[in-house]
Short mmCIF file of C-alpha atoms and ligand atoms in Angstrom, two decimals:
data_model
loop_
_atom_site.label_atom_id
_atom_site.label_comp_id
_atom_site.label_asym_id
_atom_site.label_seq_id
_atom_site.Cartn_x
_atom_site.Cartn_y
_atom_site.Cartn_z
CA MET A 1 99.26 -86.50 -74.53
CA ARG A 2 96.89 -89.26 -75.64
CA ARG A 3 98.68 -92.60 -75.14
CA ILE A 4 97.42 -95.41 -77.34
CA ALA A 5 97.90 -99.19 -77.62
CA VAL A 6 96.92 -100.96 -80.83
CA LEU A 7 95.92 -104.63 -81.09
CA GLY A 8 96.27 -105.65 -84.75
CA SER A 9 98.57 -102.81 -85.83
CA THR A 10 99.57 -104.35 -89.18
CA GLY A 11 96.02 -104.75 -90.49
CA SER A 12 93.71 -102.43 -92.36
CA ILE A 13 92.33 -100.62 -89.28
CA GLY A 14 95.68 -100.88 -87.46
CA THR A 15 97.72 -99.17 -90.20
CA GLN A 16 95.07 -96.46 -90.65
CA THR A 17 95.09 -95.88 -86.89
CA LEU A 18 98.84 -95.29 -87.05
CA GLU A 19 98.33 -92.83 -89.92
CA VAL A 20 95.88 -90.90 -87.75
CA VAL A 21 98.31 -90.95 -84.80
CA GLU A 22 101.09 -89.63 -87.01
CA ASN A 23 98.96 -86.60 -87.91
CA HIS A 24 98.46 -85.59 -84.28
CA PRO A 25 101.49 -84.47 -82.26
CA ASP A 26 99.54 -84.99 -79.02
CA MET A 27 99.08 -88.73 -79.66
CA GLU A 28 101.64 -91.38 -78.79
CA ILE A 29 101.84 -95.15 -79.30
CA THR A 30 102.82 -97.15 -76.21
CA ALA A 31 102.18 -100.74 -77.34
CA LEU A 32 101.59 -102.69 -80.58
CA ALA A 33 100.42 -106.25 -81.29
CA ALA A 34 100.26 -108.12 -84.59
CA GLY A 35 99.73 -111.63 -85.91
CA SER A 36 102.76 -112.53 -88.02
CA ASN A 37 103.91 -109.64 -90.22
CA ILE A 38 107.08 -108.87 -88.27
CA ARG A 39 108.63 -106.89 -91.12
CA LEU A 40 105.90 -104.28 -90.95
CA LEU A 41 105.75 -104.50 -87.15
CA GLU A 42 109.49 -103.78 -86.98
CA GLU A 43 109.00 -100.69 -89.15
CA GLN A 44 106.18 -99.56 -86.89
CA ILE A 45 108.31 -100.14 -83.78
CA ARG A 46 111.15 -98.05 -85.22
CA ARG A 47 108.78 -95.27 -86.13
CA PHE A 48 106.53 -95.12 -83.06
CA ARG A 49 108.86 -96.49 -80.34
CA PRO A 50 106.33 -98.43 -78.24
CA LYS A 51 107.37 -99.85 -74.86
CA VAL A 52 105.83 -103.27 -75.61
CA ALA A 53 105.27 -105.21 -78.84
CA ALA A 54 103.61 -108.60 -79.29
CA VAL A 55 103.50 -111.21 -82.05
CA TRP A 56 101.19 -114.21 -82.02
CA SER A 57 103.72 -116.98 -82.76
CA GLU A 58 106.59 -117.66 -80.33
CA GLU A 59 108.98 -118.25 -83.17
CA ARG A 60 108.27 -114.98 -84.94
CA ALA A 61 108.44 -113.15 -81.61
CA GLU A 62 111.99 -114.52 -81.11
CA GLU A 63 112.88 -113.36 -84.60
CA LEU A 64 111.48 -109.90 -83.91
CA LYS A 65 113.32 -109.72 -80.59
CA ALA A 66 116.60 -110.21 -82.43
CA ARG A 67 115.71 -107.62 -85.06
CA VAL A 68 114.88 -104.88 -82.54
CA ALA A 69 117.59 -105.74 -80.01
CA ASP A 70 119.02 -102.24 -80.44
CA LEU A 71 115.79 -100.65 -79.16
CA ASP A 72 114.23 -100.31 -75.74
CA VAL A 73 111.15 -102.44 -76.44
CA ARG A 74 109.86 -105.56 -74.68
CA VAL A 75 108.73 -108.25 -77.14
CA GLU A 76 106.09 -110.77 -76.05
CA ALA A 77 104.21 -113.62 -77.73
CA GLY A 78 100.83 -115.37 -77.85
CA MET A 79 97.80 -114.53 -75.73
CA ASP A 80 100.10 -113.27 -72.95
CA GLY A 81 101.57 -110.85 -75.48
CA LEU A 82 98.14 -109.59 -76.61
CA ILE A 83 97.17 -109.07 -72.98
CA ALA A 84 100.47 -107.32 -72.19
CA VAL A 85 99.78 -104.87 -75.03
CA ALA A 86 96.13 -104.43 -73.99
CA THR A 87 97.14 -103.60 -70.41
CA GLU A 88 100.38 -101.64 -70.99
CA ALA A 89 100.50 -99.35 -67.95
CA SER A 90 100.81 -95.94 -69.61
CA ALA A 91 98.18 -96.46 -72.35
CA GLN A 92 94.85 -94.67 -71.89
CA VAL A 93 93.07 -96.04 -74.96
CA VAL A 94 93.29 -99.46 -76.59
CA VAL A 95 92.33 -99.72 -80.25
CA THR A 96 91.01 -103.27 -80.72
CA ALA A 97 91.75 -103.99 -84.38
CA VAL A 98 92.50 -107.71 -84.34
CA VAL A 99 90.16 -109.79 -86.43
CA GLY A 100 87.92 -112.40 -84.80
CA MET A 101 86.91 -113.49 -81.33
CA ILE A 102 90.58 -113.88 -80.36
CA GLY A 103 89.97 -110.29 -79.18
CA ILE A 104 87.73 -111.30 -76.24
CA ARG A 105 90.38 -111.89 -73.58
CA PRO A 106 92.61 -108.89 -74.39
CA THR A 107 89.57 -106.58 -74.60
CA ILE A 108 88.34 -107.74 -71.20
CA ALA A 109 91.86 -107.37 -69.77
CA ALA A 110 92.06 -103.80 -71.11
CA ILE A 111 88.69 -102.86 -69.57
CA GLN A 112 89.68 -104.36 -66.25
CA ALA A 113 92.92 -102.35 -66.39
CA GLY A 114 90.78 -99.20 -66.75
CA LYS A 115 91.55 -98.44 -70.40
CA ASP A 116 89.11 -96.76 -72.76
CA ILE A 117 88.36 -98.97 -75.76
CA ALA A 118 88.23 -97.79 -79.37
CA LEU A 119 86.39 -100.82 -80.68
CA ALA A 120 86.88 -102.11 -84.21
CA ASN A 121 86.87 -105.80 -83.30
CA LYS A 122 83.11 -106.43 -83.60
CA GLU A 123 83.37 -110.23 -83.14
CA THR A 124 84.26 -109.66 -79.48
CA LEU A 125 81.13 -107.66 -78.73
CA VAL A 126 78.94 -110.04 -80.75
CA THR A 127 80.05 -113.05 -78.71
CA ALA A 128 80.68 -111.49 -75.29
CA GLY A 129 78.61 -108.28 -75.27
CA HIS A 130 76.56 -109.46 -72.28
CA LEU A 131 79.79 -109.62 -70.24
CA ILE A 132 81.60 -106.62 -71.70
CA ILE A 133 78.87 -103.96 -71.43
CA PRO A 134 78.32 -104.41 -67.67
CA MET A 135 82.11 -104.52 -67.18
CA VAL A 136 82.52 -101.23 -69.07
CA ARG A 137 79.91 -99.61 -66.82
CA GLU A 138 81.38 -101.00 -63.66
CA ARG A 139 84.93 -99.88 -64.48
CA GLY A 140 83.68 -96.51 -65.79
CA VAL A 141 85.68 -96.74 -69.03
CA ARG A 142 84.51 -95.54 -72.44
CA LEU A 143 83.63 -97.82 -75.32
CA LEU A 144 84.06 -95.77 -78.48
CA PRO A 145 82.91 -97.32 -81.75
CA VAL A 146 85.30 -97.43 -84.74
CA ASP A 147 83.06 -99.39 -87.12
CA SER A 148 81.79 -96.71 -89.52
CA GLU A 149 78.09 -97.46 -89.02
CA HIS A 150 78.38 -97.46 -85.25
CA SER A 151 80.47 -94.31 -85.28
CA ALA A 152 77.69 -92.74 -87.37
CA ILE A 153 75.04 -93.81 -84.85
CA PHE A 154 77.22 -92.53 -82.01
CA GLN A 155 77.57 -89.18 -83.81
CA CYS A 156 73.78 -89.02 -84.40
CA LEU A 157 73.26 -89.42 -80.63
CA ASN A 158 75.48 -86.43 -79.83
CA GLY A 159 73.67 -83.72 -77.91
CA GLU A 160 70.50 -85.80 -77.57
CA HIS A 161 70.68 -85.65 -73.76
CA GLY A 162 69.56 -89.24 -73.31
CA ASN A 163 66.57 -89.02 -75.70
CA ARG A 164 65.52 -92.56 -76.47
CA ILE A 165 66.26 -94.31 -79.76
CA HIS A 166 63.14 -95.54 -81.51
CA LYS A 167 65.00 -97.35 -84.25
CA ILE A 168 68.50 -97.64 -85.66
CA LEU A 169 68.75 -97.60 -89.45
CA LEU A 170 71.94 -99.50 -90.15
CA THR A 171 73.05 -98.88 -93.70
CA ALA A 172 74.67 -101.55 -95.87
CA SER A 173 76.28 -101.31 -99.29
CA GLY A 174 74.88 -104.74 -100.17
CA GLY A 175 78.37 -105.85 -101.23
CA PRO A 176 79.60 -106.93 -104.66
CA PHE A 177 76.80 -109.48 -105.21
CA ARG A 178 73.78 -107.28 -104.45
CA GLY A 179 70.91 -108.22 -106.76
CA LYS A 180 72.20 -111.76 -107.45
CA THR A 181 70.32 -114.97 -106.67
CA ARG A 182 71.92 -117.91 -104.83
CA GLU A 183 71.96 -119.79 -108.11
CA GLU A 184 74.00 -116.97 -109.68
CA MET A 185 76.40 -116.96 -106.70
CA LYS A 186 77.20 -120.69 -106.92
CA ASN A 187 80.52 -120.37 -108.69
CA ILE A 188 81.87 -117.27 -107.03
CA GLN A 189 85.62 -117.41 -106.56
CA VAL A 190 87.79 -115.91 -103.80
CA GLU A 191 88.95 -113.12 -106.13
CA ASP A 192 85.35 -112.07 -106.93
CA ALA A 193 84.35 -111.96 -103.28
CA LEU A 194 87.42 -109.89 -102.36
CA LYS A 195 86.31 -107.01 -104.61
CA HIS A 196 84.26 -104.72 -102.40
CA PRO A 197 82.60 -101.87 -104.34
CA ASN A 198 83.29 -99.06 -101.80
CA TRP A 199 85.68 -100.04 -99.02
CA SER A 200 89.20 -101.47 -98.89
CA MET A 201 89.45 -103.72 -95.80
CA GLY A 202 91.00 -106.91 -94.42
CA GLN A 203 90.13 -110.19 -96.18
CA LYS A 204 87.78 -111.64 -93.58
CA ILE A 205 85.55 -108.58 -93.29
CA THR A 206 85.54 -108.21 -97.09
CA ILE A 207 84.14 -111.74 -97.47
CA ASP A 208 81.70 -111.03 -94.61
CA SER A 209 80.49 -107.94 -96.44
CA SER A 210 79.84 -109.96 -99.58
CA THR A 211 77.71 -112.52 -97.70
CA MET A 212 75.98 -109.82 -95.58
CA VAL A 213 77.26 -111.68 -92.49
CA ASN A 214 79.16 -108.48 -91.68
CA LYS A 215 75.87 -106.59 -91.51
CA GLY A 216 74.43 -109.32 -89.29
CA LEU A 217 77.41 -109.00 -86.94
CA GLU A 218 76.92 -105.22 -86.99
CA VAL A 219 73.24 -105.53 -85.98
CA MET A 220 74.40 -107.49 -82.91
CA GLU A 221 77.23 -105.01 -82.31
CA ALA A 222 74.73 -102.10 -82.42
CA ARG A 223 72.40 -103.86 -80.06
CA TRP A 224 75.11 -104.01 -77.37
CA LEU A 225 76.67 -100.61 -78.02
CA PHE A 226 73.39 -98.69 -77.96
CA GLY A 227 71.27 -100.85 -75.63
CA VAL A 228 68.46 -101.64 -78.08
CA GLU A 229 66.62 -104.82 -79.06
CA MET A 230 67.61 -106.71 -82.22
CA ASP A 231 64.33 -105.73 -83.86
CA GLN A 232 64.95 -102.04 -83.25
CA VAL A 233 67.85 -102.31 -85.71
CA GLN A 234 66.66 -102.17 -89.32
CA VAL A 235 69.13 -102.82 -92.11
CA VAL A 236 68.76 -100.48 -95.09
CA VAL A 237 70.74 -101.07 -98.27
CA GLN A 238 72.33 -97.83 -99.51
CA PRO A 239 74.64 -98.95 -102.30
CA GLN A 240 76.91 -95.88 -102.47
CA SER A 241 77.97 -96.01 -98.76
CA ILE A 242 77.44 -92.28 -98.29
CA ILE A 243 74.99 -92.42 -95.41
CA HIS A 244 76.92 -94.34 -92.76
CA SER A 245 73.81 -94.98 -90.62
CA MET A 246 70.84 -93.19 -89.10
CA VAL A 247 68.85 -92.97 -85.88
CA GLU A 248 65.10 -92.51 -85.70
CA PHE A 249 63.90 -90.92 -82.47
CA GLU A 250 60.53 -91.33 -80.75
CA ASP A 251 59.05 -88.23 -82.43
CA GLY A 252 59.90 -89.64 -85.89
CA ALA A 253 62.91 -87.37 -86.51
CA VAL A 254 65.71 -89.20 -88.34
CA MET A 255 69.34 -88.09 -87.90
CA ALA A 256 72.01 -89.34 -90.31
CA GLN A 257 75.77 -89.06 -90.64
CA LEU A 258 77.13 -88.76 -94.16
CA GLY A 259 80.62 -88.74 -95.60
CA THR A 260 82.96 -90.34 -98.11
CA PRO A 261 83.85 -93.97 -97.32
CA ASP A 262 87.08 -93.45 -95.33
CA MET A 263 87.75 -95.31 -92.07
CA LYS A 264 90.17 -92.64 -90.90
CA LEU A 265 87.24 -90.42 -89.92
CA PRO A 266 85.64 -92.88 -87.47
CA ILE A 267 89.11 -93.85 -86.17
CA GLN A 268 90.06 -90.21 -85.55
CA TYR A 269 86.66 -89.46 -84.04
CA ALA A 270 87.04 -92.34 -81.58
CA LEU A 271 90.54 -91.18 -80.62
CA CYS A 272 89.65 -87.46 -80.28
CA TRP A 273 86.07 -87.66 -78.98
CA PRO A 274 84.30 -85.38 -78.19
CA GLU A 275 86.54 -83.13 -80.27
CA ARG A 276 86.33 -82.93 -84.07
CA ARG A 277 89.65 -82.19 -85.70
CA PRO A 278 90.59 -81.27 -89.27
CA MET A 279 91.15 -84.14 -91.66
CA GLY A 280 92.44 -84.34 -95.21
CA GLY A 281 91.00 -86.48 -97.98
CA GLU A 282 88.07 -86.27 -100.31
CA ARG A 283 84.84 -84.52 -99.29
CA LEU A 284 81.28 -85.13 -100.40
CA ASP A 285 80.27 -82.87 -103.29
CA PHE A 286 76.48 -82.65 -103.27
CA TRP A 287 76.46 -80.99 -106.70
CA LYS A 288 78.08 -84.10 -108.17
CA LEU A 289 76.21 -86.59 -106.02
CA ALA A 290 73.26 -87.35 -108.28
CA GLU A 291 71.25 -89.53 -105.91
CA ILE A 292 71.25 -91.63 -102.79
CA ARG A 293 69.21 -94.82 -103.30
CA PHE A 294 67.71 -97.16 -100.75
CA GLU A 295 66.68 -100.82 -100.93
CA LYS A 296 65.35 -103.52 -98.64
CA PRO A 297 67.98 -106.22 -98.00
CA ASP A 298 67.46 -109.55 -99.76
CA PHE A 299 67.07 -111.93 -96.80
CA ASP A 300 66.35 -114.96 -99.02
CA ASN A 301 69.46 -114.85 -101.16
CA PHE A 302 71.64 -113.64 -98.27
CA PRO A 303 70.68 -116.03 -95.43
CA GLY A 304 73.68 -114.85 -93.37
CA LEU A 305 71.64 -111.80 -92.39
CA SER A 306 68.54 -113.77 -91.33
CA LEU A 307 70.69 -116.22 -89.37
CA ALA A 308 72.34 -113.31 -87.56
CA TYR A 309 68.93 -111.94 -86.50
CA GLU A 310 68.01 -115.41 -85.27
CA ALA A 311 71.28 -115.73 -83.34
CA GLY A 312 70.91 -112.27 -81.82
CA ARG A 313 67.25 -112.72 -80.83
CA THR A 314 67.98 -116.07 -79.17
CA GLY A 315 71.17 -114.75 -77.57
CA GLY A 316 73.19 -116.79 -75.06
CA SER A 317 75.85 -118.85 -76.81
CA LEU A 318 74.15 -118.80 -80.23
CA PRO A 319 75.87 -115.60 -81.47
CA THR A 320 79.19 -117.29 -80.60
CA VAL A 321 78.27 -120.30 -82.72
CA PHE A 322 77.13 -118.02 -85.57
CA ASN A 323 80.40 -116.10 -85.37
CA ALA A 324 82.77 -119.04 -84.83
CA ALA A 325 81.18 -121.02 -87.69
CA ASN A 326 81.54 -118.00 -89.94
CA GLU A 327 85.18 -117.41 -88.95
CA ARG A 328 86.06 -121.01 -89.74
CA ALA A 329 83.97 -121.17 -92.94
CA VAL A 330 85.45 -117.93 -94.30
CA SER A 331 88.96 -119.18 -93.67
CA MET A 332 88.10 -122.46 -95.47
CA PHE A 333 86.68 -120.49 -98.41
CA LEU A 334 89.80 -118.29 -98.54
CA ASN A 335 91.89 -121.48 -98.61
CA ARG A 336 89.68 -122.77 -101.43
CA LYS A 337 88.46 -125.76 -99.40
CA ILE A 338 84.75 -124.99 -99.75
CA GLY A 339 82.51 -123.19 -102.24
CA TYR A 340 81.09 -119.74 -101.63
CA LEU A 341 77.54 -120.76 -100.70
CA THR A 342 78.83 -123.36 -98.25
CA ILE A 343 79.86 -120.49 -95.92
CA THR A 344 76.27 -119.80 -94.88
CA ASP A 345 75.34 -123.52 -95.07
CA ILE A 346 78.01 -124.19 -92.44
CA ILE A 347 76.75 -121.37 -90.21
CA GLU A 348 73.18 -122.65 -90.40
CA SER A 349 74.14 -126.25 -89.76
CA ALA A 350 76.33 -125.32 -86.75
CA MET A 351 73.50 -123.21 -85.28
CA ARG A 352 70.88 -125.96 -85.73
CA ARG A 353 72.84 -128.58 -83.79
CA HIS A 354 73.84 -126.31 -80.92
CA THR A 355 72.12 -126.39 -77.53
CA VAL A 356 72.02 -122.81 -76.38
CA ILE A 357 73.66 -121.88 -73.08
CA PRO A 358 72.04 -118.76 -71.61
CA ASN A 359 74.37 -116.05 -70.33
CA PRO A 360 77.64 -117.93 -71.03
CA SER A 361 80.88 -117.14 -69.18
CA VAL A 362 84.10 -116.43 -71.10
CA GLU A 363 85.08 -120.10 -70.63
CA GLN A 364 81.72 -121.27 -71.97
CA ILE A 365 82.03 -118.93 -74.96
CA LEU A 366 85.48 -120.30 -75.78
CA GLU A 367 84.16 -123.84 -75.27
CA ALA A 368 81.26 -123.19 -77.69
CA GLU A 369 83.82 -121.83 -80.16
CA ARG A 370 85.98 -124.98 -79.90
CA ASP A 371 82.97 -127.23 -80.13
CA THR A 372 81.81 -125.43 -83.29
CA TYR A 373 85.27 -125.78 -84.86
CA ASP A 374 85.35 -129.52 -84.02
CA TYR A 375 81.91 -130.02 -85.55
CA ILE A 376 82.89 -128.22 -88.76
CA GLU A 377 86.14 -130.17 -88.99
CA SER A 378 84.29 -133.46 -88.65
CA ARG A 379 81.80 -132.59 -91.41
CA TRP A 380 83.60 -130.51 -94.06
P1 NAD B 1 93.02 -107.23 -91.04
O1 NAD B 1 92.99 -108.67 -91.37
O2 NAD B 1 93.44 -106.26 -92.07
O3 NAD B 1 93.97 -107.01 -89.77
C1 NAD B 1 93.89 -107.81 -88.63
C2 NAD B 1 95.04 -107.50 -87.68
O4 NAD B 1 94.98 -108.38 -86.57
C3 NAD B 1 96.43 -107.70 -88.30
O5 NAD B 1 97.32 -106.75 -87.77
C4 NAD B 1 96.82 -109.09 -87.81
O6 NAD B 1 98.20 -109.27 -87.76
C5 NAD B 1 96.22 -109.05 -86.43
N1 NAD B 1 95.97 -110.38 -85.87
C6 NAD B 1 95.22 -111.37 -86.40
N2 NAD B 1 95.26 -112.46 -85.62
C7 NAD B 1 96.05 -112.11 -84.55
C8 NAD B 1 96.49 -112.81 -83.40
N3 NAD B 1 96.12 -114.08 -83.18
N4 NAD B 1 97.29 -112.15 -82.54
C9 NAD B 1 97.68 -110.89 -82.76
N5 NAD B 1 97.29 -110.17 -83.84
C10 NAD B 1 96.49 -110.80 -84.71
O7 NAD B 1 91.58 -106.88 -90.47
P2 NAD B 1 90.84 -105.46 -90.48
O8 NAD B 1 90.09 -105.30 -91.73
O9 NAD B 1 91.75 -104.39 -90.03
O10 NAD B 1 89.74 -105.71 -89.34
C11 NAD B 1 90.05 -105.71 -87.97
C12 NAD B 1 88.75 -105.68 -87.16
O11 NAD B 1 88.10 -104.45 -87.43
C13 NAD B 1 87.76 -106.77 -87.55
O12 NAD B 1 87.06 -107.18 -86.41
C14 NAD B 1 86.81 -106.08 -88.50
O13 NAD B 1 85.53 -106.65 -88.51
C15 NAD B 1 86.79 -104.67 -87.92
N6 NAD B 1 86.47 -103.61 -88.91
C16 NAD B 1 87.28 -103.39 -89.97
C17 NAD B 1 86.99 -102.40 -90.90
C18 NAD B 1 87.89 -102.10 -92.06
O14 NAD B 1 87.65 -101.13 -92.78
N7 NAD B 1 88.93 -102.86 -92.30
C19 NAD B 1 85.83 -101.64 -90.74
C20 NAD B 1 85.02 -101.88 -89.63
C21 NAD B 1 85.36 -102.87 -88.72
MG1 MG B 2 80.98 -101.45 -90.80
#
C-alpha cells in the first residue's frame, strides 16, 4: 500500500491527485490539508477517510470538526495543522500542492519526518532550495517532481546512469499574451489573464504563466532539482505544450518527453515511480499533429523572466523577494487593486531595494518575505 498525505487537496493539483489515487487500489490517503473550502474537504474526508485533516483558519476548522464529528478523523488548524498533515505517521509520500511559500515549513517538516516528497509547490524550492536539497540528501528521502516540465526532465534522465546534463531546455507555452508588446498589455483584465491556452490550473499559477513569472520560477526550481547552474537552463517557447521539456547531454544528444497537456500523468508518475502504469485520457496523434514550433522567449516584453534569472543568479534571499513580491502583486491584481503591468513593476522595485542575505535560514527567508510585503503595502 502506498500511503499518501496531500497538502492543498482542494486545489487543481490536489483534486487531480485524489483522482489518481482513486484509480489505484494500492494507494491510500492518510491526511489532507486545505485552505478554506471545507465543503469540498468534507466530501474528500468522507470518500478517502484520512486520519488527519487540516484547514487554515481556526474558525473553519471548528466548523469542519462539527461536520465530521461522526467520523474518526482529527481536525487541526493553521500552520500546526499543515505540519500535522505533512508529518502524519503512516504517510510515506507527501504531495505538496499548496500554493505559495507557505509550503516551506510543512515541506521541511515532512522531509525531517522521513517522508518522500511529490513536489508541486515550486515556490518552496525557489525560496528555500539551498536548505531543502541538502536536507533531502541527509534524510535519504526522494524529491519527485510533479511540475510537468520537471517531470519531463526527470523522465529524460531515466537510465542515464549519472551522465551529466549539458543543458536543460525548459519549454514554455508563452501564455495567452505571447507576441504582445507591453503597450498592448496595458489594459489586460483579470478575466483575460485567467484564460490559459493549454492548461487549466489554479488562479495564481495561471496569472504567473501569463507574465512568464511561472517560467522564471521553474528555471529556479530546475536548478535545485537537477543541480545545474541558472545559465544551463534555457527557456524555449513551444506554444502547443506538447514537448514538456528536454535535456541536452554532453555529446549533443537531446532527449525530450512529449504528451498531451494533462497533469495527471506527472502526478501519477511521481506517485508510482519508477513504475509506469496505464492511464486513460487523450493521446498524442502524430498524424493529426501538423507541427511543433519553437520560439525564443521575449525577455523585453516579459521582464518577469529576466528578473527571475537575475534573482536566481544572485541567489541568497533575492529569489525570496522575487517570489514574495510576485505573490503579493498577483493577489493585488486578482483583487483589482493594481493594473496588469504593475505586477512586474512591483517585483523589480522590491528586488532593487533589497540587500541580499547570502545563504538565508528559514527565519531569514520568512523575514525577507514579511519585509517585502511591508514595502509593497507602504507603496501600492
Ligand atoms: P490552487 O490554488 O488550485 O490550489 C491550492 C491549494 O492550496 C488549495 O487546496 C488551497 O485550499 C490550498 N491552500 C492555499 N493556502 C493554504 C493555506 N494557507 N493552508 C492550507 N492550504 C492552503 O493551486 P494549484 O494550481 O493546484 O497549484 C498548487 C501548486 O502547484 C502551486 O505551487 C503551483 O505553482 C504548482 N503547480 C500547479 C500546476 C497546475 O496545473 N495547477 C502545475 C504545476 C505546478
Ligand atoms: Mg510547469
